mmCIF file of C-alpha atoms in Angstrom:
data_model
loop_
_atom_site.group_PDB
_atom_site.id
_atom_site.type_symbol
_atom_site.label_atom_id
_atom_site.label_comp_id
_atom_site.label_asym_id
_atom_site.label_seq_id
_atom_site.Cartn_x
_atom_site.Cartn_y
_atom_site.Cartn_z
ATOM 1 C CA LYS X 125 8.177 -15.429 3.781
ATOM 2 C CA ALA X 126 5.730 -14.888 6.606
ATOM 3 C CA GLY X 127 4.514 -11.349 7.214
ATOM 4 C CA VAL X 128 4.152 -9.452 10.449
ATOM 5 C CA THR X 129 2.005 -11.459 12.851
ATOM 6 C CA GLN X 130 -0.008 -9.888 15.625
ATOM 7 C CA THR X 131 -1.865 -11.632 18.413
ATOM 8 C CA PRO X 132 -4.551 -11.594 19.545
ATOM 9 C CA ARG X 133 -6.571 -10.234 16.628
ATOM 10 C CA TYR X 134 -9.557 -9.255 18.732
ATOM 11 C CA LEU X 135 -10.043 -8.723 22.420
ATOM 12 C CA ILE X 136 -12.427 -7.084 24.831
ATOM 13 C CA LYS X 137 -11.265 -5.691 28.149
ATOM 14 C CA THR X 138 -12.880 -3.833 31.022
ATOM 15 C CA ARG X 139 -11.898 -0.363 32.152
ATOM 16 C CA GLY X 140 -9.051 -0.477 34.646
ATOM 17 C CA GLN X 141 -7.639 -3.745 33.368
ATOM 18 C CA GLN X 142 -4.391 -4.096 31.509
ATOM 19 C CA VAL X 143 -3.648 -5.694 28.163
ATOM 20 C CA THR X 144 -0.595 -7.098 26.422
ATOM 21 C CA LEU X 145 -0.381 -7.322 22.643
ATOM 22 C CA SER X 146 2.212 -9.344 20.815
ATOM 23 C CA CYS X 147 3.991 -8.843 17.509
ATOM 24 C CA SER X 148 6.275 -11.149 15.557
ATOM 25 C CA PRO X 149 8.172 -9.229 12.879
ATOM 26 C CA ILE X 150 9.241 -10.537 9.519
ATOM 27 C CA SER X 151 12.234 -12.816 9.886
ATOM 28 C CA GLY X 152 15.446 -10.804 9.847
ATOM 29 C CA HIS X 153 13.767 -7.508 10.672
ATOM 30 C CA ARG X 154 15.216 -5.790 13.715
ATOM 31 C CA SER X 155 13.042 -2.696 13.903
ATOM 32 C CA VAL X 156 9.533 -2.972 15.291
ATOM 33 C CA SER X 157 7.173 -0.037 15.686
ATOM 34 C CA TRP X 158 3.668 0.296 17.064
ATOM 35 C CA TYR X 159 0.773 2.500 15.992
ATOM 36 C CA GLN X 160 -2.689 3.222 17.319
ATOM 37 C CA GLN X 161 -5.551 3.849 14.919
ATOM 38 C CA THR X 162 -8.847 5.399 15.967
ATOM 39 C CA PRO X 163 -11.584 7.024 13.884
ATOM 40 C CA GLY X 164 -11.007 10.378 15.529
ATOM 41 C CA GLN X 165 -7.214 10.575 15.639
ATOM 42 C CA GLY X 166 -6.245 8.401 12.709
ATOM 43 C CA LEU X 167 -2.949 6.538 12.777
ATOM 44 C CA GLN X 168 -0.600 7.665 15.523
ATOM 45 C CA PHE X 169 2.907 6.497 16.271
ATOM 46 C CA LEU X 170 3.385 4.898 19.696
ATOM 47 C CA PHE X 171 7.017 3.764 19.833
ATOM 48 C CA GLU X 172 9.761 1.997 17.960
ATOM 49 C CA TYR X 173 12.265 -0.613 19.064
ATOM 50 C CA PHE X 174 15.505 -1.636 17.474
ATOM 51 C CA SER X 175 17.734 -4.348 18.882
ATOM 52 C CA GLU X 176 15.788 -4.372 22.169
ATOM 53 C CA THR X 177 16.152 -0.610 22.664
ATOM 54 C CA GLN X 178 13.381 1.928 22.427
ATOM 55 C CA ARG X 179 14.645 4.431 19.866
ATOM 56 C CA ASN X 180 11.627 6.633 19.396
ATOM 57 C CA LYS X 181 8.445 7.401 21.285
ATOM 58 C CA GLY X 182 5.199 9.146 20.397
ATOM 59 C CA ASN X 183 3.028 11.385 22.552
ATOM 60 C CA PHE X 184 1.209 8.810 24.620
ATOM 61 C CA PRO X 185 0.892 8.569 28.405
ATOM 62 C CA GLY X 186 3.101 6.283 30.436
ATOM 63 C CA ARG X 187 0.311 3.701 30.592
ATOM 64 C CA PHE X 188 1.486 2.653 27.158
ATOM 65 C CA SER X 189 4.719 0.718 27.233
ATOM 66 C CA GLY X 190 6.517 -1.832 25.168
ATOM 67 C CA ARG X 191 9.528 -4.011 24.911
ATOM 68 C CA GLN X 192 11.457 -6.023 22.390
ATOM 69 C CA PHE X 193 13.082 -9.374 22.899
ATOM 70 C CA SER X 194 16.368 -10.680 21.584
ATOM 71 C CA ASN X 195 14.561 -12.480 18.755
ATOM 72 C CA SER X 196 13.041 -9.115 17.712
ATOM 73 C CA ARG X 197 9.550 -10.096 18.799
ATOM 74 C CA SER X 198 7.815 -7.249 20.565
ATOM 75 C CA GLU X 199 5.031 -6.700 23.044
ATOM 76 C CA MET X 200 3.140 -3.604 23.988
ATOM 77 C CA ASN X 201 1.252 -3.173 27.211
ATOM 78 C CA VAL X 202 -1.500 -0.780 28.172
ATOM 79 C CA SER X 203 -2.284 -0.517 31.869
ATOM 80 C CA THR X 204 -5.338 0.929 33.577
ATOM 81 C CA LEU X 205 -7.376 0.794 30.412
ATOM 82 C CA GLU X 206 -9.716 3.648 29.533
ATOM 83 C CA LEU X 207 -12.634 3.658 27.122
ATOM 84 C CA GLY X 208 -10.607 5.872 24.793
ATOM 85 C CA ASP X 209 -7.989 3.173 24.406
ATOM 86 C CA SER X 210 -10.388 1.242 22.200
ATOM 87 C CA ALA X 211 -8.576 1.135 18.883
ATOM 88 C CA LEU X 212 -6.802 -0.896 16.268
ATOM 89 C CA TYR X 213 -3.209 -1.408 17.364
ATOM 90 C CA LEU X 214 -0.820 -1.990 14.511
ATOM 91 C CA CYS X 215 2.668 -3.389 14.581
ATOM 92 C CA ALA X 216 5.143 -2.793 11.782
ATOM 93 C CA SER X 217 8.610 -4.108 11.067
ATOM 94 C CA SER X 218 11.544 -3.197 8.868
ATOM 95 C CA PRO X 219 15.106 -4.432 8.478
ATOM 96 C CA GLU X 220 16.642 -1.298 9.981
ATOM 97 C CA THR X 221 15.612 2.197 10.903
ATOM 98 C CA SER X 222 16.850 3.862 7.745
ATOM 99 C CA SER X 223 14.119 5.917 6.102
ATOM 100 C CA GLY X 224 14.867 4.230 2.812
ATOM 101 C CA ASN X 225 13.620 0.904 4.133
ATOM 102 C CA THR X 226 10.157 -0.440 3.484
ATOM 103 C CA ILE X 227 7.981 -0.832 6.552
ATOM 104 C CA TYR X 228 5.583 -3.751 6.678
ATOM 105 C CA PHE X 229 2.451 -3.723 8.793
ATOM 106 C CA GLY X 230 0.565 -6.520 10.457
ATOM 107 C CA GLU X 231 -3.203 -6.909 10.363
ATOM 108 C CA GLY X 232 -3.545 -5.355 13.791
ATOM 109 C CA SER X 233 -5.132 -6.165 17.119
ATOM 110 C CA TRP X 234 -8.618 -4.806 17.692
ATOM 111 C CA LEU X 235 -9.021 -3.746 21.307
ATOM 112 C CA THR X 236 -12.399 -2.843 22.716
ATOM 113 C CA VAL X 237 -12.574 -1.422 26.238
ATOM 114 C CA VAL X 238 -15.976 -1.605 27.932
ATOM 115 C CA ASP W 91 6.809 16.665 12.703
ATOM 116 C CA ALA W 92 4.708 18.247 9.993
ATOM 117 C CA LYS W 93 2.147 16.083 8.282
ATOM 118 C CA THR W 94 1.664 15.996 4.552
ATOM 119 C CA THR W 95 -1.382 17.483 2.831
ATOM 120 C CA GLN W 96 -3.633 15.390 0.636
ATOM 121 C CA PRO W 97 -7.157 15.774 -0.752
ATOM 122 C CA ASN W 98 -9.695 14.038 1.456
ATOM 123 C CA SER W 99 -11.185 12.018 -1.375
ATOM 124 C CA MET W 100 -10.865 11.287 -5.063
ATOM 125 C CA GLU W 101 -12.864 9.322 -7.544
ATOM 126 C CA SER W 102 -11.730 7.363 -10.550
ATOM 127 C CA ASN W 103 -13.174 5.136 -13.237
ATOM 128 C CA GLU W 104 -11.996 1.584 -13.542
ATOM 129 C CA GLU W 105 -9.070 1.036 -15.925
ATOM 130 C CA GLU W 106 -8.255 4.732 -16.060
ATOM 131 C CA PRO W 107 -5.082 6.275 -14.613
ATOM 132 C CA VAL W 108 -5.269 7.938 -11.215
ATOM 133 C CA HIS W 109 -2.999 10.712 -9.992
ATOM 134 C CA LEU W 110 -2.986 11.177 -6.227
ATOM 135 C CA PRO W 111 -1.271 14.421 -5.177
ATOM 136 C CA CYS W 112 0.577 15.136 -1.969
ATOM 137 C CA ASN W 113 2.068 18.325 -0.602
ATOM 138 C CA HIS W 114 5.073 18.147 1.711
ATOM 139 C CA SER W 115 6.450 21.654 1.547
ATOM 140 C CA THR W 116 8.488 21.400 4.772
ATOM 141 C CA ILE W 117 10.290 18.229 3.843
ATOM 142 C CA SER W 118 13.958 18.002 4.767
ATOM 143 C CA GLY W 119 16.675 16.716 2.519
ATOM 144 C CA THR W 120 16.888 13.298 4.127
ATOM 145 C CA ASP W 121 13.176 12.531 4.376
ATOM 146 C CA TYR W 122 11.908 9.832 2.085
ATOM 147 C CA ILE W 123 8.383 10.010 0.716
ATOM 148 C CA HIS W 124 6.471 6.818 1.402
ATOM 149 C CA TRP W 125 3.022 5.852 0.178
ATOM 150 C CA TYR W 126 0.839 3.306 1.892
ATOM 151 C CA ARG W 127 -2.738 2.291 1.342
ATOM 152 C CA GLN W 128 -5.219 0.812 3.722
ATOM 153 C CA LEU W 129 -8.286 -1.266 3.037
ATOM 154 C CA PRO W 130 -11.052 -1.429 5.641
ATOM 155 C CA SER W 131 -10.151 -3.547 8.659
ATOM 156 C CA GLN W 132 -6.627 -4.187 7.404
ATOM 157 C CA GLY W 133 -3.191 -2.853 8.231
ATOM 158 C CA PRO W 134 -1.584 -0.345 5.870
ATOM 159 C CA GLU W 135 0.051 -1.848 2.819
ATOM 160 C CA TYR W 136 3.288 -0.489 1.378
ATOM 161 C CA VAL W 137 2.912 0.959 -2.124
ATOM 162 C CA ILE W 138 6.092 2.791 -3.045
ATOM 163 C CA HIS W 139 8.712 5.184 -1.732
ATOM 164 C CA GLY W 140 11.370 7.527 -3.071
ATOM 165 C CA LEU W 141 13.795 10.299 -2.203
ATOM 166 C CA THR W 142 14.478 12.504 -5.212
ATOM 167 C CA SER W 143 13.955 10.823 -8.516
ATOM 168 C CA ASN W 144 10.849 9.187 -9.905
ATOM 169 C CA VAL W 145 10.262 5.583 -8.932
ATOM 170 C CA ASN W 146 8.355 2.741 -10.526
ATOM 171 C CA ASN W 147 7.284 -0.637 -9.248
ATOM 172 C CA ARG W 148 4.674 -3.190 -10.196
ATOM 173 C CA MET W 149 2.001 -1.410 -8.186
ATOM 174 C CA ALA W 150 2.495 2.235 -9.064
ATOM 175 C CA SER W 151 4.766 5.097 -10.032
ATOM 176 C CA LEU W 152 5.900 7.935 -7.832
ATOM 177 C CA ALA W 153 6.684 11.294 -9.358
ATOM 178 C CA ILE W 154 8.594 13.643 -7.041
ATOM 179 C CA ALA W 155 8.807 17.344 -7.862
ATOM 180 C CA GLU W 156 12.253 18.753 -8.452
ATOM 181 C CA ASP W 157 12.046 20.909 -5.315
ATOM 182 C CA ARG W 158 10.675 17.876 -3.400
ATOM 183 C CA LYS W 159 7.796 19.892 -1.981
ATOM 184 C CA SER W 160 5.209 17.735 -3.633
ATOM 185 C CA SER W 161 4.773 14.323 -5.135
ATOM 186 C CA THR W 162 2.185 12.347 -7.075
ATOM 187 C CA LEU W 163 1.304 8.695 -6.809
ATOM 188 C CA ILE W 164 0.232 7.306 -10.154
ATOM 189 C CA LEU W 165 -1.879 4.200 -10.512
ATOM 190 C CA HIS W 166 -1.681 3.451 -14.194
ATOM 191 C CA ARG W 167 -4.939 1.534 -14.515
ATOM 192 C CA ALA W 168 -7.238 1.676 -11.536
ATOM 193 C CA THR W 169 -9.079 -1.478 -10.581
ATOM 194 C CA LEU W 170 -11.855 -1.969 -8.057
ATOM 195 C CA ARG W 171 -9.282 -3.497 -5.715
ATOM 196 C CA ASP W 172 -7.406 -0.183 -5.663
ATOM 197 C CA ALA W 173 -10.224 1.467 -3.724
ATOM 198 C CA ALA W 174 -8.607 2.338 -0.386
ATOM 199 C CA VAL W 175 -7.289 5.178 1.737
ATOM 200 C CA TYR W 176 -3.911 6.285 0.415
ATOM 201 C CA TYR W 177 -1.409 7.859 2.773
ATOM 202 C CA CYS W 178 1.520 9.988 1.716
ATOM 203 C CA ILE W 179 4.105 10.080 4.472
ATOM 204 C CA ARG W 180 7.337 11.856 5.205
ATOM 205 C CA TYR W 181 9.638 9.338 6.754
ATOM 206 C CA ASN W 182 12.667 10.687 8.557
ATOM 207 C CA GLN W 183 14.018 7.694 10.423
ATOM 208 C CA GLY W 184 13.483 5.524 13.464
ATOM 209 C CA GLY W 185 10.350 3.792 12.313
ATOM 210 C CA LYS W 186 8.281 6.885 12.947
ATOM 211 C CA LEU W 187 5.773 7.348 10.177
ATOM 212 C CA ILE W 188 3.650 10.473 10.594
ATOM 213 C CA PHE W 189 0.307 9.712 8.988
ATOM 214 C CA GLY W 190 -2.038 12.436 7.785
ATOM 215 C CA GLN W 191 -5.706 11.854 7.048
ATOM 216 C CA GLY W 192 -4.985 10.341 3.642
ATOM 217 C CA THR W 193 -7.010 10.341 0.430
ATOM 218 C CA GLU W 194 -9.957 8.013 0.151
ATOM 219 C CA LEU W 195 -9.967 6.719 -3.392
ATOM 220 C CA SER W 196 -13.144 5.278 -4.824
ATOM 221 C CA VAL W 197 -13.153 3.450 -8.139
ATOM 222 C CA LYS W 198 -16.271 3.254 -10.263
ATOM 223 C CA PRO W 199 -16.843 0.296 -12.558
#
């Protein structure tokens, strides 16, 4: 079955702009989580959605937001972009939020802020 | 949420076994231990996970200490394609994986 799909794969934005990234989870998966990866900070948890509700949130400013739709697809939005937001943004999905479940990652969206 | 502790890097020869250690001394009773690996420019790939007892799958084996404060990922025969950064993660619940810096594994032919 198809894996986690993220779009777009690459994008360049200017400081001050906003960006929306999209994630389609594996069919049947209801939990979607987002991570940011940078060379300096490594992989950091952004937030997690389950059945359209945000269940968990990492330590990121309010400029980072997300949502999940009834079909489990998810989007994350970053407003007022800063140079430091340049990163690989990863989406992951799992059937439920139980820690015994396997989490599957997408290939990520590479965001460059100039 | 405490991160796990892993060596920064390890080296192995092709077709030899590799033992990747991980320390998670503050783990709670309900935390699973998950291992992921990441190749350059790719998303992390699931390897294996377990709670208390040792686990095997087609990719690797996971040996969990009896007190659960440490675990070891075992690649039985390393190949060049196994060269990656390996992350050992405590997973409580809610999709929140807390990644440490991981172990960069290099495999020599």
